[in-house]
mmCIF file of C-alpha atoms in Angstrom:
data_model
loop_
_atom_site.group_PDB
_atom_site.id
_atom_site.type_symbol
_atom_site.label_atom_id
_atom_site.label_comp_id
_atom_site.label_asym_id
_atom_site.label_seq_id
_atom_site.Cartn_x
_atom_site.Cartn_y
_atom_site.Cartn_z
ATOM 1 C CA UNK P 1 -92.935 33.117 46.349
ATOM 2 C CA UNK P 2 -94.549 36.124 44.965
ATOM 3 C CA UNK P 3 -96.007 37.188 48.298
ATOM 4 C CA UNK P 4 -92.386 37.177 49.445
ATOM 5 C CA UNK P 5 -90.834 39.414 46.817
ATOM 6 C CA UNK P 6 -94.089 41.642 47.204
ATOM 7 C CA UNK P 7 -92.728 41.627 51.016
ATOM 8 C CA UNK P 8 -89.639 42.361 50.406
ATOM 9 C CA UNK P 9 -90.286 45.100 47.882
ATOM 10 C CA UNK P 10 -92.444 46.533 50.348
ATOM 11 C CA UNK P 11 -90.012 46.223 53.022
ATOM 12 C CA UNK P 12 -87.149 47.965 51.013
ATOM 13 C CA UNK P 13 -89.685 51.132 50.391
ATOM 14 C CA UNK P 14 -90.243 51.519 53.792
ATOM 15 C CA UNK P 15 -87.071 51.964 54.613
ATOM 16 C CA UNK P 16 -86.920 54.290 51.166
ATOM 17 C CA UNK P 17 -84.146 52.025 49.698
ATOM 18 C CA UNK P 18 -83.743 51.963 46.489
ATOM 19 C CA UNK P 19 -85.433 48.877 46.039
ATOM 20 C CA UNK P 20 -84.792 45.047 46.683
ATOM 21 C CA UNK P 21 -81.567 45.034 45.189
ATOM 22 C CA UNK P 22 -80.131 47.947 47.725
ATOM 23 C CA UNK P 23 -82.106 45.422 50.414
ATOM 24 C CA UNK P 24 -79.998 42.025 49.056
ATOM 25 C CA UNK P 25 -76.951 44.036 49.407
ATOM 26 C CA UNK P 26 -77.226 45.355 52.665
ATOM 27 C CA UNK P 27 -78.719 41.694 54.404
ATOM 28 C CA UNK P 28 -75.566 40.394 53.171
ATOM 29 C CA UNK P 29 -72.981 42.521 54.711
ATOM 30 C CA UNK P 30 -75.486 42.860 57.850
ATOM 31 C CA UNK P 31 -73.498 40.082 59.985
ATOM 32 C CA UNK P 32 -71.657 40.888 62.850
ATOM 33 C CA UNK P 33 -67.915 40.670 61.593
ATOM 34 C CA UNK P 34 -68.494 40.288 57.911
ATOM 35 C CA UNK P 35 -65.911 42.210 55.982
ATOM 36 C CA UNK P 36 -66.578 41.198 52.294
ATOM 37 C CA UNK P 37 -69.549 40.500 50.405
ATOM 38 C CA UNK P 38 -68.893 39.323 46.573
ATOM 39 C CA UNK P 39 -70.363 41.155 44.370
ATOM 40 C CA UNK P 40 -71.694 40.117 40.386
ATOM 41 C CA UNK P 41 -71.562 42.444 38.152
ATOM 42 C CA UNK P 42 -70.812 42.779 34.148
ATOM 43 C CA UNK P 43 -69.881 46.062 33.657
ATOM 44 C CA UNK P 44 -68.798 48.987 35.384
ATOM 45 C CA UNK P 45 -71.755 50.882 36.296
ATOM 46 C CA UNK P 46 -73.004 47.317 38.092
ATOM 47 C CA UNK P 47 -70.389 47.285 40.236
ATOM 48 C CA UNK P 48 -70.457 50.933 40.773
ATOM 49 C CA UNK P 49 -74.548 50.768 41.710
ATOM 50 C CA UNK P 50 -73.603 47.667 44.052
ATOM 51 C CA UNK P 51 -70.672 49.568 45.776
ATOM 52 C CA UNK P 52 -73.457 52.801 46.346
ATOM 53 C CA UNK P 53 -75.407 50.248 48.102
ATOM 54 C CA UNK P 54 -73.174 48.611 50.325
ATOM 55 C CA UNK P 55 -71.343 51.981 51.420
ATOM 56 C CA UNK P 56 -74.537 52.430 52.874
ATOM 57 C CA UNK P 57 -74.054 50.124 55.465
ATOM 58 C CA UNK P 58 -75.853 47.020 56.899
ATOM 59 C CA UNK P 59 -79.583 46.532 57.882
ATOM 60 C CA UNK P 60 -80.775 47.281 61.245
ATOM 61 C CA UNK P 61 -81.078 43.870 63.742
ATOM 62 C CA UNK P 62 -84.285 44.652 63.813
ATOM 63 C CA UNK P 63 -84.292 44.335 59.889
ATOM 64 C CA UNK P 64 -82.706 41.291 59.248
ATOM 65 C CA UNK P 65 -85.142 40.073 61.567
ATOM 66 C CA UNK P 66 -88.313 40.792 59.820
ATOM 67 C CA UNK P 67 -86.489 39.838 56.575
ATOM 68 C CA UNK P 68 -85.155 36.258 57.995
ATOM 69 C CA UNK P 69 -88.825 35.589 59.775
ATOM 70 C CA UNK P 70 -90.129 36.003 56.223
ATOM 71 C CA UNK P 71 -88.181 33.720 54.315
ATOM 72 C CA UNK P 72 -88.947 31.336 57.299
ATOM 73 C CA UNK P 73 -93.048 31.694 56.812
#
């Protein structure tokens, strides 16, 4: 499980995300006709941080890929 995170950490720096979070969001909204993604947050400036990171867009294919074979291994 840690080797995972270390992954995905690793993963979300490549890209120069601003870290796994930024990489959660973005997986989520990355399939093809998903419009809405729910989003937890407890206070304004959550919900403002998790709208910065969605705005961004979704992952590359080639992303969710390498993301989705990891959680596989």
């Amino acid at each position: 499980a840690l080797a995972r995170a270390k992954a995905l950490q690793d993963i979300a720096k490549e890209l120069g995300l601003e870290g796994p979070a930024e990489l959660s969001y973005r997986l989520v909204i990355s399939p093809p006709g998903l419009s809405t993604a729910l989003v937890g947050a407890s206070d304004l400036s959550q919900f403002e941080d998790a709208l910065r990171r969605v705005e961004r867009g979704p992952l590359a294919p080639a992303v969710v890929e390498r993301i989705v074979a990891l959680a596989a291994s």
